[in-house]
Short mmCIF file of C-alpha atoms in Angstrom, two decimals:
data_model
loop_
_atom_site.label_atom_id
_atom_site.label_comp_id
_atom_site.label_asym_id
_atom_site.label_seq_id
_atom_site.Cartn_x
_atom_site.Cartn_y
_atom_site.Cartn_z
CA UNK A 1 143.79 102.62 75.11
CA UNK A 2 143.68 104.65 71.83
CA UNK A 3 142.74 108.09 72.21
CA UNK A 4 141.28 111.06 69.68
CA UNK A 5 141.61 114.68 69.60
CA UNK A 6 138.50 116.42 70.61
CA UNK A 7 138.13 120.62 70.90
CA UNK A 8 136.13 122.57 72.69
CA UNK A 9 136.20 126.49 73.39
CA UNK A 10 138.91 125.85 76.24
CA UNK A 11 141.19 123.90 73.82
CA UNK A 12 142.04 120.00 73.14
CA UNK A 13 141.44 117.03 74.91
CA UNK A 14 141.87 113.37 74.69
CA UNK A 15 138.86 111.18 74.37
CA UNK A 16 138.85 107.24 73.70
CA UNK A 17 138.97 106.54 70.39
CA UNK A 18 135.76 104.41 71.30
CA UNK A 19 133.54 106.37 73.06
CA UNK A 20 131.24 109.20 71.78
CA UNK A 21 131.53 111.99 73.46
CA UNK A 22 133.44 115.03 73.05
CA UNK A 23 135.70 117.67 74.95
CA UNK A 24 133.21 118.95 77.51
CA UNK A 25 131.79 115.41 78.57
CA UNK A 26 135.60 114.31 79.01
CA UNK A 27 136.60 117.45 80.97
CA UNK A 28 133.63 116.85 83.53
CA UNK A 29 134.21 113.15 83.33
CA UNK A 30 137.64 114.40 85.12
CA UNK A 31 136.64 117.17 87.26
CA UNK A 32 134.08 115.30 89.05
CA UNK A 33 135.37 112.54 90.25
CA UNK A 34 133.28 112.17 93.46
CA UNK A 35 131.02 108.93 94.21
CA UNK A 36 130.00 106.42 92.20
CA UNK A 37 126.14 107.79 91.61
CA UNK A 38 126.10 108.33 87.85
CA UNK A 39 122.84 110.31 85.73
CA UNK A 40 119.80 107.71 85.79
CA UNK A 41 119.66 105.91 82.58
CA UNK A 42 116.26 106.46 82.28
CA UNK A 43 117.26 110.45 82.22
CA UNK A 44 119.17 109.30 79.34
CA UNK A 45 116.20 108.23 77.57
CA UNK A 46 114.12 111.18 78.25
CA UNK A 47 117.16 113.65 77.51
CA UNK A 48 117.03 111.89 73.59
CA UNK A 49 112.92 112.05 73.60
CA UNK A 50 113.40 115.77 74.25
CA UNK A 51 116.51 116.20 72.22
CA UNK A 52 114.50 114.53 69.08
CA UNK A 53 111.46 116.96 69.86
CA UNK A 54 113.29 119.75 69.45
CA UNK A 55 115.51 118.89 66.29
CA UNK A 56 112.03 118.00 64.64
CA UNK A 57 110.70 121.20 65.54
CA UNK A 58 113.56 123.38 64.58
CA UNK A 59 113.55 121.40 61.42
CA UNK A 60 109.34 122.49 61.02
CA UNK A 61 110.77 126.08 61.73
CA UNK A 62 113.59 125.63 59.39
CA UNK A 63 116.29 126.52 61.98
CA UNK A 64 118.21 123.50 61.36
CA UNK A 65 118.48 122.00 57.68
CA UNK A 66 116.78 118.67 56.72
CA UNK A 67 119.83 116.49 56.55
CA UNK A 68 121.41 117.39 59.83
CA UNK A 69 117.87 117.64 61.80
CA UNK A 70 117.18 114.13 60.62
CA UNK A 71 120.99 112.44 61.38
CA UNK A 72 120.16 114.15 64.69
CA UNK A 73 116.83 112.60 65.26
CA UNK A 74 117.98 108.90 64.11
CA UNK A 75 121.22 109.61 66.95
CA UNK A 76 118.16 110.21 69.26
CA UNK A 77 115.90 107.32 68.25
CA UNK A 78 119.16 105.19 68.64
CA UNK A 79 120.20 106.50 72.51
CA UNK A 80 116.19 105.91 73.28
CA UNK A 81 116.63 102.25 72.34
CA UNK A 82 119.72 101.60 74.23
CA UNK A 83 122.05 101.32 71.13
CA UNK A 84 124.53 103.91 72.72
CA UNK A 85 124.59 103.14 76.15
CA UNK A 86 128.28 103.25 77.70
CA UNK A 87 128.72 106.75 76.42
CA UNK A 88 127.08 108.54 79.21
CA UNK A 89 129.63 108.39 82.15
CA UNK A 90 128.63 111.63 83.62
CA UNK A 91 128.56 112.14 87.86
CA UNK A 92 125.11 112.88 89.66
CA UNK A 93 128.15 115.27 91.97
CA UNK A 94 128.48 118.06 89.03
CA UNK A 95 127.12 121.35 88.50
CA UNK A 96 123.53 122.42 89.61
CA UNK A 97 122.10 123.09 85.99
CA UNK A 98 123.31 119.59 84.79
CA UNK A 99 125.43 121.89 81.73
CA UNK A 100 128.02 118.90 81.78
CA UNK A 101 125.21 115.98 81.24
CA UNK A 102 123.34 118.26 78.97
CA UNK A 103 126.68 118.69 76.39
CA UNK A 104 127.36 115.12 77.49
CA UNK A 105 123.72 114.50 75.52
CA UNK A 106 124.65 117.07 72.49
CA UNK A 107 128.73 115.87 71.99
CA UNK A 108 127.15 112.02 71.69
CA UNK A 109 124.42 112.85 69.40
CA UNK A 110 126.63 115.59 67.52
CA UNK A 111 128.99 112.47 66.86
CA UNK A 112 126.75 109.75 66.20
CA UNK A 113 124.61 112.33 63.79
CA UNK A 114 128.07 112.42 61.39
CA UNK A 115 128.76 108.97 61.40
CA UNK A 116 124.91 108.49 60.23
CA UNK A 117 125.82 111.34 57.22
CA UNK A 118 129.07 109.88 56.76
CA UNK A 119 127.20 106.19 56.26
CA UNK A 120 124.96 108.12 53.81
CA UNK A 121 127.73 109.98 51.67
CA UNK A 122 127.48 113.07 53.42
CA UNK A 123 130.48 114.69 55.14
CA UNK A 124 128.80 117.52 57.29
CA UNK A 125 129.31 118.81 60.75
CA UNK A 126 127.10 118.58 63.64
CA UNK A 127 127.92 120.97 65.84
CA UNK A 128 126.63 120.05 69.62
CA UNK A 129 125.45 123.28 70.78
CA UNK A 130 124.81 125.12 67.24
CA UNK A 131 122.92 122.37 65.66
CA UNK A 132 121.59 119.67 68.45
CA UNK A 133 120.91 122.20 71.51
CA UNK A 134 119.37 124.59 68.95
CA UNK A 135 116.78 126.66 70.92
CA UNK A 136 117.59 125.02 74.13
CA UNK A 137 119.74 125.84 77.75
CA UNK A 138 120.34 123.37 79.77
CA UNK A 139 118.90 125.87 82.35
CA UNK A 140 115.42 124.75 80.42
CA UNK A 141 116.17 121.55 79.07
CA UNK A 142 117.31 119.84 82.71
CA UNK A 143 113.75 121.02 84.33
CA UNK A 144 111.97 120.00 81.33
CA UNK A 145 113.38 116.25 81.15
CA UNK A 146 113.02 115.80 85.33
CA UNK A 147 109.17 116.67 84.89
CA UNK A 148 108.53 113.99 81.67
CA UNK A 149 110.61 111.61 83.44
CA UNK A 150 108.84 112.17 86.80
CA UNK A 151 104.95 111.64 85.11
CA UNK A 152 106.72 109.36 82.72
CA UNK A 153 107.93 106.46 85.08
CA UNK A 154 105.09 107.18 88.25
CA UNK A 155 102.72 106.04 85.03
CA UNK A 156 104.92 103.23 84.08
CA UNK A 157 106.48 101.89 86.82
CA UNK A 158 104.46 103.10 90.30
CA UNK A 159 100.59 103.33 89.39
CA UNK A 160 100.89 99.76 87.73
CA UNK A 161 102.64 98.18 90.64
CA UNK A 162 100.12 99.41 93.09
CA UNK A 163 97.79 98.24 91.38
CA UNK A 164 98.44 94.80 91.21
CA UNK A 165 99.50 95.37 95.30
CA UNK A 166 95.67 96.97 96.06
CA UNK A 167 94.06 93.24 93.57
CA UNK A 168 95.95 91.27 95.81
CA UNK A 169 94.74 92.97 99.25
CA UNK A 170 91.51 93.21 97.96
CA UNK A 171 91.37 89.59 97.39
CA UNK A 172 92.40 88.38 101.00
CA UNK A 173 90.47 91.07 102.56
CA UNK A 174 86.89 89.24 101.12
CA UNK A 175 88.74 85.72 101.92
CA UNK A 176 89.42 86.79 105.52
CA UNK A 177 86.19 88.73 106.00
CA UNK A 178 84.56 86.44 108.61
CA UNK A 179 87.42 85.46 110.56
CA UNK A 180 87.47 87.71 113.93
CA UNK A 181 90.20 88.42 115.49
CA UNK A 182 91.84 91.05 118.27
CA UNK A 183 92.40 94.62 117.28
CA UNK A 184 95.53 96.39 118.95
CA UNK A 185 95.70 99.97 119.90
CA UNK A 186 98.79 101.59 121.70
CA UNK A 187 100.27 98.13 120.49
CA UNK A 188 98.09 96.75 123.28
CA UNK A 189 94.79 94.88 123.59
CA UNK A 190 91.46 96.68 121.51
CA UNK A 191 88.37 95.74 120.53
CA UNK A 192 88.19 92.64 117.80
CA UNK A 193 87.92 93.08 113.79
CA UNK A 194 88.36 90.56 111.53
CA UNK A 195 91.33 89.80 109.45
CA UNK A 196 89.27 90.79 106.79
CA UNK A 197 88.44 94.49 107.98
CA UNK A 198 92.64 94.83 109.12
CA UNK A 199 93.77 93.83 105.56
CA UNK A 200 91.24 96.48 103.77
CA UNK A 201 92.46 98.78 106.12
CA UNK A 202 95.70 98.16 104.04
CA UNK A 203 94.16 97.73 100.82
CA UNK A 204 92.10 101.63 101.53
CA UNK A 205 95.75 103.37 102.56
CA UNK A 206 97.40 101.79 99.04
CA UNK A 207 94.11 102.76 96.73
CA UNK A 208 94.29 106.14 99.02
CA UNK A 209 98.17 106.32 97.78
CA UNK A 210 97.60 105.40 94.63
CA UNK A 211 94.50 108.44 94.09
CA UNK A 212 96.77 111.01 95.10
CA UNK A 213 99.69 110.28 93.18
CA UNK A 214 97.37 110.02 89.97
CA UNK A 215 96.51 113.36 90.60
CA UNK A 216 99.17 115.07 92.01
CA UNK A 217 101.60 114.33 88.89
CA UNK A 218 99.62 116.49 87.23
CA UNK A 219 101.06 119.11 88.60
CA UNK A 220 104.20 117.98 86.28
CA UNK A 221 103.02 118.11 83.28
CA UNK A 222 104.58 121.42 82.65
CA UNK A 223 107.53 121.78 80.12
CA UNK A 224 110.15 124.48 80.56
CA UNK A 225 111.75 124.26 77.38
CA UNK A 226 111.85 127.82 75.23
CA UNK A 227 113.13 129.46 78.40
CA UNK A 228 116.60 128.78 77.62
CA UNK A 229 118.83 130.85 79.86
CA UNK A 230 116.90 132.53 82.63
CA UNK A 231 113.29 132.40 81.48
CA UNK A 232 113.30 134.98 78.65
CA UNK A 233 113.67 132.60 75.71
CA UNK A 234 116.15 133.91 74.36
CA UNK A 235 117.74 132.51 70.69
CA UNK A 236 114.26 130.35 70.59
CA UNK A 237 111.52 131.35 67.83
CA UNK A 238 108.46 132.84 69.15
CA UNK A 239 106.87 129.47 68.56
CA UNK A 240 109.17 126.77 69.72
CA UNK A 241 108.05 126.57 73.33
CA UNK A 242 104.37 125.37 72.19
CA UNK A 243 105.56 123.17 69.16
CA UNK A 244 107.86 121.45 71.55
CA UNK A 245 105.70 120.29 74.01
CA UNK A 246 103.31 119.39 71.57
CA UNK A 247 106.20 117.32 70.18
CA UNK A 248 106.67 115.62 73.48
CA UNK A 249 103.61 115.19 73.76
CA UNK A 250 103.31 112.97 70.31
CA UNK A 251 106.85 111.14 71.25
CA UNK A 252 105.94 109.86 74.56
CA UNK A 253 101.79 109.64 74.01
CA UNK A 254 101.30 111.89 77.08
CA UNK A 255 99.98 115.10 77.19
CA UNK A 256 102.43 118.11 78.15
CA UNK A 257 102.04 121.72 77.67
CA UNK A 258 104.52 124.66 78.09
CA UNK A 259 104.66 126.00 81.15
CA UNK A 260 102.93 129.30 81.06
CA UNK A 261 105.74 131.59 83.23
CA UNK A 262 109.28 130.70 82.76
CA UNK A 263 110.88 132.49 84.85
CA UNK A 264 109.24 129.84 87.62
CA UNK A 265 109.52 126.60 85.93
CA UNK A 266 113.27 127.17 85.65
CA UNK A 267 113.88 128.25 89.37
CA UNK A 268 111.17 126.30 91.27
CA UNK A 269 111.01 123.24 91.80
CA UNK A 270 107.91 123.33 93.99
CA UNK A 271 105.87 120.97 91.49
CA UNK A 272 108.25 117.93 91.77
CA UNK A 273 108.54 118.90 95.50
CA UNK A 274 105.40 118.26 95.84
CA UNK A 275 104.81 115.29 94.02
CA UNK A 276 108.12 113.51 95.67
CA UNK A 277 105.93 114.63 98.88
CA UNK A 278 103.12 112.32 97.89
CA UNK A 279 106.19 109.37 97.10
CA UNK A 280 106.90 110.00 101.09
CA UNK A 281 103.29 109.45 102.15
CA UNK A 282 103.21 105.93 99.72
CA UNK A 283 106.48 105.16 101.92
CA UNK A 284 104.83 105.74 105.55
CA UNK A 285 101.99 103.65 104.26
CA UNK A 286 104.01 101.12 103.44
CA UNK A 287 106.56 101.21 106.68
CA UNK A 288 102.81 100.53 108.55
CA UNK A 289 101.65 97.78 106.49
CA UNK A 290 104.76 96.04 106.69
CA UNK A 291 105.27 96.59 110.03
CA UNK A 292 101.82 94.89 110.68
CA UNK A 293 102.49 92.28 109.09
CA UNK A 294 105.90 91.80 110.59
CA UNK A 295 104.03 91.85 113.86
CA UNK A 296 101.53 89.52 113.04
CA UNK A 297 103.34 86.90 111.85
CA UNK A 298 105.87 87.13 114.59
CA UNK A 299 107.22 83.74 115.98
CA UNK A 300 105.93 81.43 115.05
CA UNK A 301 105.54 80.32 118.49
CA UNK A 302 106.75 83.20 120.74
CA UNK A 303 105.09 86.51 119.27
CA UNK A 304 101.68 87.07 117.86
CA UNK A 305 101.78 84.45 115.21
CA UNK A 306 98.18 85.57 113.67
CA UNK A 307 99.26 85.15 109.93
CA UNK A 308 102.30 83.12 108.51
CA UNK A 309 103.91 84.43 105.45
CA UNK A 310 106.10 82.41 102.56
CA UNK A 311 109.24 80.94 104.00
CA UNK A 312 111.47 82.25 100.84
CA UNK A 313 114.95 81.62 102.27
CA UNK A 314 116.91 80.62 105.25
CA UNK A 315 116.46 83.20 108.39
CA UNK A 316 119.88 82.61 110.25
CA UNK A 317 123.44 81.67 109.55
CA UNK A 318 123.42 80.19 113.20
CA UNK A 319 120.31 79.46 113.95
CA UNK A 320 118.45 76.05 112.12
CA UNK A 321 115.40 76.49 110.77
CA UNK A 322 115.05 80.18 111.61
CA UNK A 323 112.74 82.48 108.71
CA UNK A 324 112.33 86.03 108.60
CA UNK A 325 110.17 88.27 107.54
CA UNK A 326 112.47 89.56 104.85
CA UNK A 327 110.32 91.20 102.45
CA UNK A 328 109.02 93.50 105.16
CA UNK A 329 112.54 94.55 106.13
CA UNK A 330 113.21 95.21 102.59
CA UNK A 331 110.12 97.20 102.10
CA UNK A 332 110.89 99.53 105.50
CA UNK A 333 114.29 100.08 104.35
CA UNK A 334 113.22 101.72 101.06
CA UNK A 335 110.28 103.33 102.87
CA UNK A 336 113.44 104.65 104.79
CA UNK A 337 115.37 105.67 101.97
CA UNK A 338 112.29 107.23 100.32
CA UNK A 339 112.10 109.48 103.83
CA UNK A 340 115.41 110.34 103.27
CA UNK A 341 114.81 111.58 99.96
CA UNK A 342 112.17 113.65 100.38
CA UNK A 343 114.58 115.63 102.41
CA UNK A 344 117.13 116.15 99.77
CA UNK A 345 114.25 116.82 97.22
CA UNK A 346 112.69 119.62 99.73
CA UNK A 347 116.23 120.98 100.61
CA UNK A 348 117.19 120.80 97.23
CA UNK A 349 114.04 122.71 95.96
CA UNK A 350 114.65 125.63 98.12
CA UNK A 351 118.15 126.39 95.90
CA UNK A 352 116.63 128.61 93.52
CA UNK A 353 118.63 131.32 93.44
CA UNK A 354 117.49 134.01 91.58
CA UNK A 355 116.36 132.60 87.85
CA UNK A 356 117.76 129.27 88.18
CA UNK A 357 117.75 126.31 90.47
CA UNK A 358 121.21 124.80 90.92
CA UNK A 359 120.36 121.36 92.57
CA UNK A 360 118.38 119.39 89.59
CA UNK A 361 120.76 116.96 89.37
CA UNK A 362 120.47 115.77 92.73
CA UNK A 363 116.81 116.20 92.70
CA UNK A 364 116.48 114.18 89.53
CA UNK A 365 118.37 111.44 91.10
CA UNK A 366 116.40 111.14 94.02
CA UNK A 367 112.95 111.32 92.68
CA UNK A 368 114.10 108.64 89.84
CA UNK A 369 115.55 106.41 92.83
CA UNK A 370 112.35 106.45 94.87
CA UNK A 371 110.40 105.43 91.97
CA UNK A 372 112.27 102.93 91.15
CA UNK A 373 112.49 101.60 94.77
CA UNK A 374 109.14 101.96 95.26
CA UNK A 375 107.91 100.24 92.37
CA UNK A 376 110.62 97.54 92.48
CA UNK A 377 109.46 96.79 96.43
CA UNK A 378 105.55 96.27 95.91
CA UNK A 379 106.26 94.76 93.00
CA UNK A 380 108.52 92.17 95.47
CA UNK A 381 106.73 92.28 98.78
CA UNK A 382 103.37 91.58 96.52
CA UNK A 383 104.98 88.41 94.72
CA UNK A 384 107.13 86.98 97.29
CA UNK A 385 104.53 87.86 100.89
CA UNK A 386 101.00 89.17 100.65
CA UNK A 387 100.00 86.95 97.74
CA UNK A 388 101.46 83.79 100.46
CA UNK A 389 99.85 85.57 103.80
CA UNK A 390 97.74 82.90 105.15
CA UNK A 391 95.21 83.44 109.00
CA UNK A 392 96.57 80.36 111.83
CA UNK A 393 93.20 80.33 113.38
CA UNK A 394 94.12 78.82 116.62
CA UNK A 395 96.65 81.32 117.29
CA UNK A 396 93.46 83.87 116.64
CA UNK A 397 90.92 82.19 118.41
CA UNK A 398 93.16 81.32 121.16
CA UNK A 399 94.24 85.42 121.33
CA UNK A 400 90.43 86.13 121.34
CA UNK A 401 89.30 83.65 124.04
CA UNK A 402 92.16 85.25 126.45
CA UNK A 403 91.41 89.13 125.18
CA UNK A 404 89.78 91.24 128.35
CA UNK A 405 89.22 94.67 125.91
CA UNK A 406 85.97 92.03 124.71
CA UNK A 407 84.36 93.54 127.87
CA UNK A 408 83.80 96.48 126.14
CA UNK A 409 80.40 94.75 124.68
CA UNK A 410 79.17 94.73 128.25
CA UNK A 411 79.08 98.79 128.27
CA UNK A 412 75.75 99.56 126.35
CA UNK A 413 74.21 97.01 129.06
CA UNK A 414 76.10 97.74 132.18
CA UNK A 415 77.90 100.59 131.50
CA UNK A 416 81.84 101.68 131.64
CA UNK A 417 82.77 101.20 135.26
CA UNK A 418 80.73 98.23 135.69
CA UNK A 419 82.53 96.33 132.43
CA UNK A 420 85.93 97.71 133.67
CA UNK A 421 85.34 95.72 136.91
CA UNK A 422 84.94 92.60 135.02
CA UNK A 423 87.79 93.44 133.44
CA UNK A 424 89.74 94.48 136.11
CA UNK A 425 88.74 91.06 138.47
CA UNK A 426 89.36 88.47 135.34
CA UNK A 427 93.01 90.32 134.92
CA UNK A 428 93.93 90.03 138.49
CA UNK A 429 92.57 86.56 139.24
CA UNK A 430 93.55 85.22 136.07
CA UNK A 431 89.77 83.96 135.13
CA UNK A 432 88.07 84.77 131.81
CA UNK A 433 85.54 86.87 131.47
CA UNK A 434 82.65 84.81 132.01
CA UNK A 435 83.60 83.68 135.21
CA UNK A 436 84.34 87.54 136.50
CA UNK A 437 81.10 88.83 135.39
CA UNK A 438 79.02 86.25 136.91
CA UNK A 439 80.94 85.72 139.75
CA UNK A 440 80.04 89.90 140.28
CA UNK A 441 76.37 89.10 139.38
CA UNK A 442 76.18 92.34 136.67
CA UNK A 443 74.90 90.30 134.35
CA UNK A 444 73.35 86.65 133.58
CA UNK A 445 74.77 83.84 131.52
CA UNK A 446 72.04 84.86 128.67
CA UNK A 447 72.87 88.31 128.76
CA UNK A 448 76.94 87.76 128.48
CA UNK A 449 76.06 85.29 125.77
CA UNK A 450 74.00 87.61 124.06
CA UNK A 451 76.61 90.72 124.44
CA UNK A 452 79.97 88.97 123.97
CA UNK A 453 79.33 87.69 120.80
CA UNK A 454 82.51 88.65 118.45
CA UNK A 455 80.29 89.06 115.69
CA UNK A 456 78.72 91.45 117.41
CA UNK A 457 81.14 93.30 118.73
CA UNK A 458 82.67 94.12 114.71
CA UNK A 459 79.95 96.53 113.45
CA UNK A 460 77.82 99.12 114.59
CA UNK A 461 74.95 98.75 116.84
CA UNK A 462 71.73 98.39 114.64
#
């Protein structure tokens, strides 16, 4: 491998001669050597959306000359199309600012800025921290891109998945409407529903979900960027911190706004706390629903069997003909994972020492992660299972016929102890209904007719 000479304030290092980063990149590229978690690309993205706001405004306050603001912002425009990817090697596992995949950010668009003026005639430097992190910290700048990406990809990725998740309950919920069924309490017995009334039950916790999250990212909207250091803003002109949001703002057509006290946006992290919270609720949500439906279709001819789901691949490696309810695993394991998160997001949000939080990496990774996964699973369980969820209605008819919790339409007539009898009697002697309630002589074959109707027993009493 060929190498180059690249300097930093501690002295020379060796880069390769093919990659475009500097000295400070390289040294934490060898100090942190600790799992294989690298920064999210799509932090990458945001980082050069951010880095390009900035070198336009400094160029508006004529911080930064013309020539090297615009090299900068084409370096940007470049990394946000994916043109430079493979120069960002840098380790989730590194300091708690993020200083090393901040510089990593400047060194590659320092470089790529002179080999733009170089292409143009125009041998200049571009200095990483004098020219592209012009009137920023990475104690700012870190904060800053975790909030855009966090509003950024629940917009792109999340809210658009669920809603294609809540069109498809929606539709089986009206399909199923009429077809009664058994409810289940305590995983036991309850009064009947339909299918219909079960799967909006799903479709209300999703739309639920899906409210909350729209609102609470809001709460992210906030930019931190003309803090710098600790919150004062220092080396920033009086008007960068508004300009640059604005700027944001205009690059990603979303609306941010400065953060109106510094000195919290840089050490708290209760805002993205907050929102991963609402990322944990979508996840218990979904453990339920696709526990339900794991239940439901269990079988096919020993469990509850209620629904079937799509057969999408072989179930056993030993047993013939065996299907599982895969995409239901895989959603509970990311529901798990999301859990599990929200843990190292809340943990990691109480680090705020004094004027700066030292976890953001770690929190940036986590929140990016759990969008991801979450999108990526509805997306999946929506294609590949509740789009293919189909009622067997002998399997439900037959569970009805059998279910003794039907005696509770007996009550307004007879009353509890009365039904409970009935109940009790049919259990024991292994009879239906019918036969223990006229057998006791509580009630006449008109009135159980009358009472026990399932379609009666699924709405309020008029």
């Amino acid at each position: 491998m060929e190498y180059r000479i690249e300097k930093d304030s501690m002295g020379e290092v060796k880069v390769p001669a093919d990659k475009l980063w500097g000295a400070q990149t390289e040294r934490s590229y060898e100090n942190f050597k600790i799992g294989t978690e690298k920064m999210p690309i799509e932090l990458v993205r945001v980082f050069s959306r951010l880095k390009r706001a900035a070198a336009k405004v400094n160029l508006d306050l004529k911080l930064i000359d013309a020539d090297r603001a615009n090299a900068i912002m084409e370096a940007c425009d470049e990394i946000h199309a994916g043109k430079l990817d493979g120069n960002f090697p840098e380790a989730v596992w590194q300091t708690g600012s993020g200083t090393q995949f901040n510089m990593n950010m400047n060194e590659v668009i320092a470089n790529r800025a002179m080999q733009i003026l170089k292409e143009k005639g125009k041998e200049m430097k571009v200095h990483p921290n004098d020219h592209v992190n012009h009137s920023q910290s990475s104690n700012d700048i870190f904060p800053t891109a975790l909030h855009v990406a966090t509003y950024m990809l629940t917009k792109k990725w999340l809210l658009p998945a669920l809603d294609e998740f809540i069109e498809t309950l929606d539709k089986k919920a009206q399909e199923y409407m009429d077809i009664v069924k058994v409810g289940r309490t305590h995983l036991m017995d309850a009064t009947p529903l339909t299918l219909g009334q079960e799967i909006s039950g799903w479709a209300g916790m999703m739309r639920r979900d899906r409210e909350i999250i729209a609102q609470g990212i809001e709460f992210v909207h906030y930019t931190s960027m003309g803090g710098t250091a600790v919150g004062t803003g220092i080396n920033t002109h009086p008007e960068f911190a508004v300009r640059v949001a604005a700027e944001i703002s205009n690059l990603t057509h979303e609306h941010f706004e400065t953060a109106p006290n510094k000195f919290q946006s840089l050490s708290s992290k209760s805002e993205v706390a907050a929102v991963h919270g609402l990322f944990k609720a979508l996840a218990a949500d979904l453990m339920k629903l696709a526990n339900d439906v794991r239940w439901l279709a269990s079988g096919p001819r020993c469990g509850i069997g209620e629904i079937t789901i799509p057969a999408n691949e072989p179930g056993s490696s030993i047993m013939p003909s065996k299907v599982n309810p895969t995409q239901a695993e895989a959603m509970t394991m990311v529901a798990a994972q999301v859990l599990g998160n929200d843990a190292t997001v809340g943990f990691a949000a109480s680090q705020g020492n004094f004027q700066l939080n030292v976890f953001i990496p770690v929190i940036s990774y986590n929140v990016i992660q759990s969008l991801r996964l979450l999108s990526d699973t509805i997306r999946s369980f929506n294609k590949k299972c509740a789009i293919g969820i189909q009622p067997n209605k002998v399997r439900i008819a037959k569970h009805l016929e059998e279910c003794l919790i039907l005696v509770t339409g007996l009550v307004p007539l007879i009353g509890y102890d009365k039904a409970a009898e009935i109940g009790h009697k049919a259990y024991e002697e292994n009879t239906t209904l019918r036969q223990a309630a006229l057998s006791l002589g509580y009630v006449t074959e008109e009135q159980f007719n009358e009472y026990m109707q399932p379609e009666r027993l699924i709405k309020p009493e008029k």
